[in-house]
XYZ file of C-alpha atoms in Angstrom:
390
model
C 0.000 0.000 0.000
C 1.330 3.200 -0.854
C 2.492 5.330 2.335
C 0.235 8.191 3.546
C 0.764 10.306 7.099
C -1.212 8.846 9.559
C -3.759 10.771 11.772
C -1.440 11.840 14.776
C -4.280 10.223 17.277
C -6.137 7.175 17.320
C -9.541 6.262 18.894
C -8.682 5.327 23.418
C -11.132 2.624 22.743
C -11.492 0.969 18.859
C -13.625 -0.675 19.691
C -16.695 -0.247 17.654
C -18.041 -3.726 16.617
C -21.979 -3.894 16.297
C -22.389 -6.346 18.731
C -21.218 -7.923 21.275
C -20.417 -3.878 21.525
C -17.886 -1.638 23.452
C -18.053 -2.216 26.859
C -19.192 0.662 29.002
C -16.376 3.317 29.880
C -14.611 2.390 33.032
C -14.764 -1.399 32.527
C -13.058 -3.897 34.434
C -13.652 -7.617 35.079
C -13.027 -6.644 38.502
C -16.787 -4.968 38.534
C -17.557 -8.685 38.278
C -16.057 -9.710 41.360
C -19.812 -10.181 43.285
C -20.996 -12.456 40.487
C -22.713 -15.520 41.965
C -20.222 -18.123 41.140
C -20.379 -22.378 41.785
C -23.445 -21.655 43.266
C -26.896 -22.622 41.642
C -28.881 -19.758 40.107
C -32.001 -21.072 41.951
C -30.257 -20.676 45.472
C -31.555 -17.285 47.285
C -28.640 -15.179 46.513
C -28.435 -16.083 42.575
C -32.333 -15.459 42.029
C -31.876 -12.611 43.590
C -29.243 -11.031 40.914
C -31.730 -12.351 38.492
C -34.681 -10.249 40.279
C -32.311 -7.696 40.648
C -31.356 -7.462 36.908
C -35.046 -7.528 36.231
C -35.762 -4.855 38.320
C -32.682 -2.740 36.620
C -34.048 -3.577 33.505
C -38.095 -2.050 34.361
C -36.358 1.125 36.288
C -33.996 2.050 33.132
C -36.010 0.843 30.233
C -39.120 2.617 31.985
C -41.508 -0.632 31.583
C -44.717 -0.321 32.601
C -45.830 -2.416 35.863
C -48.171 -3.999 33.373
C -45.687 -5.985 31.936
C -43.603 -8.902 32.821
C -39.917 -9.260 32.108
C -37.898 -12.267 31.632
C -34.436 -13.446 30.888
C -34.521 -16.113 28.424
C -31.759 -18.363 26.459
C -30.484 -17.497 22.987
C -29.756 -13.819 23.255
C -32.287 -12.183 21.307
C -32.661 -14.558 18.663
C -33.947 -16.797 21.254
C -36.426 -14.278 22.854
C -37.767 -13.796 19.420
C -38.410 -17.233 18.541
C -40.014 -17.745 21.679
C -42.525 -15.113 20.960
C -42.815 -15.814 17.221
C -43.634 -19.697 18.396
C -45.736 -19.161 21.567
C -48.144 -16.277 19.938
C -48.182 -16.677 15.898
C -51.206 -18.706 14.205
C -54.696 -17.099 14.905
C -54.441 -14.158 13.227
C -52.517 -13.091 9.523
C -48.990 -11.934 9.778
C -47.300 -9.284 8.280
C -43.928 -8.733 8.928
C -41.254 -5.554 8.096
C -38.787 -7.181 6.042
C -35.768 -3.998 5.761
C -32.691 -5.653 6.961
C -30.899 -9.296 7.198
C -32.952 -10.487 11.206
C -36.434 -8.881 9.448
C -35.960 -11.121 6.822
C -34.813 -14.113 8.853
C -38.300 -13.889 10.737
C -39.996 -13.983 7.500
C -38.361 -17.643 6.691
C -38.781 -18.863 10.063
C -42.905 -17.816 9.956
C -43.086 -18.661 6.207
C -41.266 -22.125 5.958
C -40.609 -23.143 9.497
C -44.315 -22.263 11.015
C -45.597 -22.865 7.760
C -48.153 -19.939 8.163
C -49.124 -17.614 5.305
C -47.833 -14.406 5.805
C -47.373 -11.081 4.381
C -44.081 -9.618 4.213
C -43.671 -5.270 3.741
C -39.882 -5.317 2.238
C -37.904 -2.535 1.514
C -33.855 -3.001 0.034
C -31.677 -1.915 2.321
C -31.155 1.956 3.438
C -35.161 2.080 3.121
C -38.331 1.356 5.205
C -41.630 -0.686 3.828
C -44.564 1.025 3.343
C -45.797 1.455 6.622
C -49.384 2.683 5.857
C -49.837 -1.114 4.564
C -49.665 -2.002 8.532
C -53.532 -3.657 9.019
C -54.658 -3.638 12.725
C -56.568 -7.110 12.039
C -53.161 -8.753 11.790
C -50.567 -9.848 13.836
C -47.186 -7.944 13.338
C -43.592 -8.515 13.691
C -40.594 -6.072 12.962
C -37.546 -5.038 14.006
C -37.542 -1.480 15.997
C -33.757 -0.749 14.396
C -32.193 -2.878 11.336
C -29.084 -3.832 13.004
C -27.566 -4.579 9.615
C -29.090 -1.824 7.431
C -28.722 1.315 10.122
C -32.511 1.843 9.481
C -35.148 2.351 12.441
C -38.943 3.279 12.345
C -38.770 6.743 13.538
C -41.811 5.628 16.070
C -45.097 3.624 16.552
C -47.325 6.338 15.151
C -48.542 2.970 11.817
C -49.458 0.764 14.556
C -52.802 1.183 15.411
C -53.961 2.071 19.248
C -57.249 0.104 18.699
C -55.184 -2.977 16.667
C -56.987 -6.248 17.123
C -53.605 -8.466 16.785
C -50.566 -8.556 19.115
C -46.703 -6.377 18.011
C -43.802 -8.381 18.231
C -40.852 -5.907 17.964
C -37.814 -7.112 17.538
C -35.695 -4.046 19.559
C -32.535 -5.530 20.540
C -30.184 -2.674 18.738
C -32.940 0.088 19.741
C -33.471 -0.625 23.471
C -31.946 1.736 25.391
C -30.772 4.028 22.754
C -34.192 4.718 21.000
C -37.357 6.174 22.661
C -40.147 2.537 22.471
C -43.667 3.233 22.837
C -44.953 0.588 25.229
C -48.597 1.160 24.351
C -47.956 0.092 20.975
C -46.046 -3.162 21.613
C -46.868 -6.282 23.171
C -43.795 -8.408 22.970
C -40.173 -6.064 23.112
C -37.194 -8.602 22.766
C -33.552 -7.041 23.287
C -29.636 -8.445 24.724
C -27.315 -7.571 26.690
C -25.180 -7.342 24.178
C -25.798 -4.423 21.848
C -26.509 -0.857 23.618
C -25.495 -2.100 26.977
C -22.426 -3.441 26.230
C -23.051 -6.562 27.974
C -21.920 -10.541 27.432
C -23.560 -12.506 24.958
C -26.229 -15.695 24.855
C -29.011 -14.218 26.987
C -32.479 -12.489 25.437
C -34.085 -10.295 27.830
C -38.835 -10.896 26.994
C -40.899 -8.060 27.355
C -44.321 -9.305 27.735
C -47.463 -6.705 28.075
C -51.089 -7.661 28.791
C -52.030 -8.318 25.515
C -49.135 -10.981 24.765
C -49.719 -12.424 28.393
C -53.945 -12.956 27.179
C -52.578 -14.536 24.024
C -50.432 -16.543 25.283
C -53.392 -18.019 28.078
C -55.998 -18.070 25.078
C -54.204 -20.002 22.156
C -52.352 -23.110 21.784
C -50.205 -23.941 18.799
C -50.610 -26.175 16.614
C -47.162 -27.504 16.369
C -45.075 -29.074 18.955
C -43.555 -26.652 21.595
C -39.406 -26.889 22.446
C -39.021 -26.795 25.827
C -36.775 -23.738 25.178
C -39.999 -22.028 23.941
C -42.281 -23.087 26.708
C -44.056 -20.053 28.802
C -47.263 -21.610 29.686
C -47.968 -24.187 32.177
C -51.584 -25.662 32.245
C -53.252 -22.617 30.393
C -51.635 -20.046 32.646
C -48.298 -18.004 31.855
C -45.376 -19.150 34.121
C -44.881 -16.390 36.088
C -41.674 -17.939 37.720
C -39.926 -16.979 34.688
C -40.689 -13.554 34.834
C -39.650 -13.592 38.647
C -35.937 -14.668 38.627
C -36.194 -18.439 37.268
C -34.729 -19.250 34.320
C -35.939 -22.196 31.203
C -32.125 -23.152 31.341
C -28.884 -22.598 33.520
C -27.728 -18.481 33.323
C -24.036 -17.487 32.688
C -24.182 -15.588 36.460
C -21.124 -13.761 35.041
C -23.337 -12.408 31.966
C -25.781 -11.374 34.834
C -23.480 -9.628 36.653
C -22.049 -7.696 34.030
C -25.810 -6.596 32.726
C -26.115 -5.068 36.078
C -22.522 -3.386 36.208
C -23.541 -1.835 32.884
C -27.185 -0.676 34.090
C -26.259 0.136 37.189
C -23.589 2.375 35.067
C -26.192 3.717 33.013
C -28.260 4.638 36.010
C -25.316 6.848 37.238
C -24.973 8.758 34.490
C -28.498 9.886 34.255
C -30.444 7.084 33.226
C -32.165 6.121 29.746
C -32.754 10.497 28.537
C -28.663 10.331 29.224
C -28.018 7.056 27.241
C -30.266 8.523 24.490
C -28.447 11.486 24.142
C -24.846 10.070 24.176
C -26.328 7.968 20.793
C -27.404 11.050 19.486
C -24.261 12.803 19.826
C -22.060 9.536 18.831
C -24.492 9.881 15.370
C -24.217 14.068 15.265
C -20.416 13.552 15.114
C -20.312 10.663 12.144
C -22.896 13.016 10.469
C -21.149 15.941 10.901
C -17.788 14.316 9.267
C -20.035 12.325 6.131
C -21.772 15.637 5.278
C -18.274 17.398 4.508
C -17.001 14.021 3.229
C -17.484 13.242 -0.562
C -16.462 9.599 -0.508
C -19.248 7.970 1.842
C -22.873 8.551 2.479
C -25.143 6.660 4.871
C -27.015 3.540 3.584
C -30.111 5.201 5.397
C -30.765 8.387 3.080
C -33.292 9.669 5.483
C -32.410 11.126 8.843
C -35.679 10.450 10.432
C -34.855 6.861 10.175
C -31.490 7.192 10.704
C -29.865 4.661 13.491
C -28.434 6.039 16.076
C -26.574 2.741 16.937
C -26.056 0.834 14.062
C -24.543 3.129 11.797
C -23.939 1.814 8.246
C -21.939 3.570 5.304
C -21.604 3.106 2.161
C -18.738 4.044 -0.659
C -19.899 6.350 -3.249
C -16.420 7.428 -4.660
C -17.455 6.766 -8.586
C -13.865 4.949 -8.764
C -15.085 2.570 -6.493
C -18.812 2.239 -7.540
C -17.791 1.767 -10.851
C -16.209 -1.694 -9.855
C -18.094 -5.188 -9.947
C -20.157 -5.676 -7.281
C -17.473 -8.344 -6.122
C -14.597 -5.783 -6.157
C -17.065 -3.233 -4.544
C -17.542 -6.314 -1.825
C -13.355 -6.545 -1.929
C -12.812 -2.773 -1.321
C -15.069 -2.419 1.719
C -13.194 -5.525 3.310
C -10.090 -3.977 2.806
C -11.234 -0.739 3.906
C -12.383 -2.425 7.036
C -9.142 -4.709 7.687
C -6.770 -1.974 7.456
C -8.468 0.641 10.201
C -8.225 -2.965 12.415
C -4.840 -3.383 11.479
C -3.875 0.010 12.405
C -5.631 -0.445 15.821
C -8.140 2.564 14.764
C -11.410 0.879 14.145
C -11.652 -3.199 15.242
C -15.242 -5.057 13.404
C -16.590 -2.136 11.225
C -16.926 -4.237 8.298
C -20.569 -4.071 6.849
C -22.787 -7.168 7.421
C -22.113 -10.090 5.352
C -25.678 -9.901 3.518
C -25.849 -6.297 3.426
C -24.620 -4.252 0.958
C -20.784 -3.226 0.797
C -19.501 -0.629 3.494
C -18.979 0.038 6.572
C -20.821 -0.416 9.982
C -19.836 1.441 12.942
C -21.703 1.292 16.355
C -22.428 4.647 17.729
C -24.068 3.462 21.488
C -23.905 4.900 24.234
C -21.418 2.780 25.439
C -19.302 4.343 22.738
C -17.170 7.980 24.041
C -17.782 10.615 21.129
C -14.314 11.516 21.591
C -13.530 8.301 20.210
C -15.737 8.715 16.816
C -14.757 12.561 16.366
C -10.904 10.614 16.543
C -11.980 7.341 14.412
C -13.003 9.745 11.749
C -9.483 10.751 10.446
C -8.452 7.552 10.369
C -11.335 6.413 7.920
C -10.427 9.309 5.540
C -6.630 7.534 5.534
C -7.767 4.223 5.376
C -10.054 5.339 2.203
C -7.322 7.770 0.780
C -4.470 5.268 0.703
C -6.387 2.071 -0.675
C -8.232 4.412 -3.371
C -4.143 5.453 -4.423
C -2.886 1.759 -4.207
C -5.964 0.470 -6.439
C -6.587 3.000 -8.845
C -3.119 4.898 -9.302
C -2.638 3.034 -11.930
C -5.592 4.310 -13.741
């Protein structure tokens, strides 16, 4: 590659992977040191961190009493599923299809629960018609598309008076984005994404209407255990109490509250919200003066504040094959992690070529305002390697 200067500074933290994300600022595995360890998580003092991480979970989040919360296996993939499996069947389906996980629900209702759905898709960068929402069916979508840095920009196309149940899908929303509770019946999230937190645990959101369709209707097909939230026609409220379907990581637990509890300190969800906001202010502010990269999401009003994806528009580069677009945005990505600048910014494998950086709130905007030098080198000096020539 052909030698360019360097930025003088790079990022503290490089950190900027969509997920598991940056840990929050000031973290140490010592925070961990109270975790509940060779102990079972159904003695007194390990349901208790798992009450206790519920109850950190209502206070930040803001749940309404009205609904329950439980921690469930398979990160949010697994909450999902659980919801999609439990609740789906007596009513139509439509589903918001914008991103890779909206579409993955769409094959998992269409050809695993073999029911007849209706998908509202929209390529990447965009949103689906949301005036096609009906209030006779049941929905499911995706709050924020993780991999497309698209988000509804609120509930305002699902109906108050809606006769089916909302699934949202809100694990790279929750606690950056501003849910409406009255609109949504089942809210699925990890620990992973804006808290910063460990891996392999879902956190269920269940309100009133989810818990009365859960009690009324019984699938057709049969239920994993994993997916299993009724006993005997009632909704196991154990599980929304502390228990657990399988055996918790207390160490994940642990660090969910060490990142809450740090979230709490700084001023709660309105703070977390606006440390998104600013992390997404200062990207913006660099791609609007920057003539090489736009944002996949055209729109601001659905904009991400998390997952942030870019795309190349330097006509060099957009003038390439779609494989050697692919190429570029690889290398793009695997020299700012070779230089230590920017580690797991590489856009989504099924998304289209770019860049993906996570701007939580978990994420120091010191570190973006620094990271975006560093992206203008990494461009500059690949663009002069490839096309000099030319």
């Amino acid at each position: 590659m052909t030698t360019l200067a360097k930025p003088a500074t790079r990022p503290l933290r490089p950190e900027f992977s969509s997920g598991p994300c940056a840990k929050r600022p000031g973290w140490t595995p010592e925070n961990l040191k109270n975790a509940v360890l060779g102990r079972s998580h159904r003695s007194k003092l390990g349901k208790g961190r798992l009450q206790a991480a519920i109850q950190a979970t209502r206070e930040l989040l803001q749940v309404p009493d009205t609904h329950l919360i439980g921690i469930v296996p398979g990160s949010d993939t697994g909450a999902v599923e659980m919801a999609m499996w439990s609740m789906l069947g007596p009513r139509p389906v439509q589903l918001l299809a914008f991103e890779s996980f909206g579409k993955d629900w769409v094959t998992d209702v269409v050809k695993q629960l073999k029911l007849p759905a209706e998908p509202l898709e929209a390529p990447y960068g965009e949103l689906p018609d949301l005036t096609k929402v009906r209030k006779d069916a049941d929905l499911v979508f995706t709050w924020n598309g993780t991999t497309s840095g698209v988000r509804v920009p609120n509930a305002d196309f699902i109906a108050a008076d809606r006769e089916g149940i909302v699934i949202c899908d809100a694990t790279s929303a929750a606690f950056a984005q501003a849910l409406d509770w009255a609109k949504l019946d089942v809210v699925t999230f990890s620990w992973q994404k804006a808290l910063g937190g460990e891996g392999a645990h879902g956190v269920l959101i269940l309100g009133p209407r989810a818990v009365e369709r859960l009690e009324s209707y019984t699938p057709a097909w049969p239920m994993p255990k994993l997916f299993r939230m009724t006993k005997g026609g009632k909704v196991t409220l154990d599980l929304f109490e502390g228990a657990t379907i399988n055996t918790p990581s207390m160490l994940c637990v642990e660090d969910a509250l060490d990142s809450m509890g740090w979230a709490a300190s700084i001023g709660g969800l309105p703070e977390m919200r606006r440390r998104a906001d600013a992390n997404l202010g200062a990207l913006a502010a660099w791609v609007d003066k920057t003539a090489w990269v736009e944002f996949l999401a055209a729109d601001p009003a659905t904009r991400s504040n998390t997952s942030v994806c870019l795309k190349v528009v330097d006509p060099r580069v957009t003038g390439l094959s779609a494989d050697a677009q692919a190429d570029f945005a690889k290398k793009l990505a695997a020299v700012l992690e070779k230089e230590g600048a920017a580690l797991d910014v590489g856009g989504y494998r099924d998304a289209p070529p770019g860049l993906r950086i996570w701007c939580g709130a978990t994420v120091e905007t010191a570190d973006i305002v620094a990271l975006t030098p560093w992206l203008d080198w990494a461009f500059a000096s690949l663009a002069q390697d490839q096309f000099q020539a030319a």
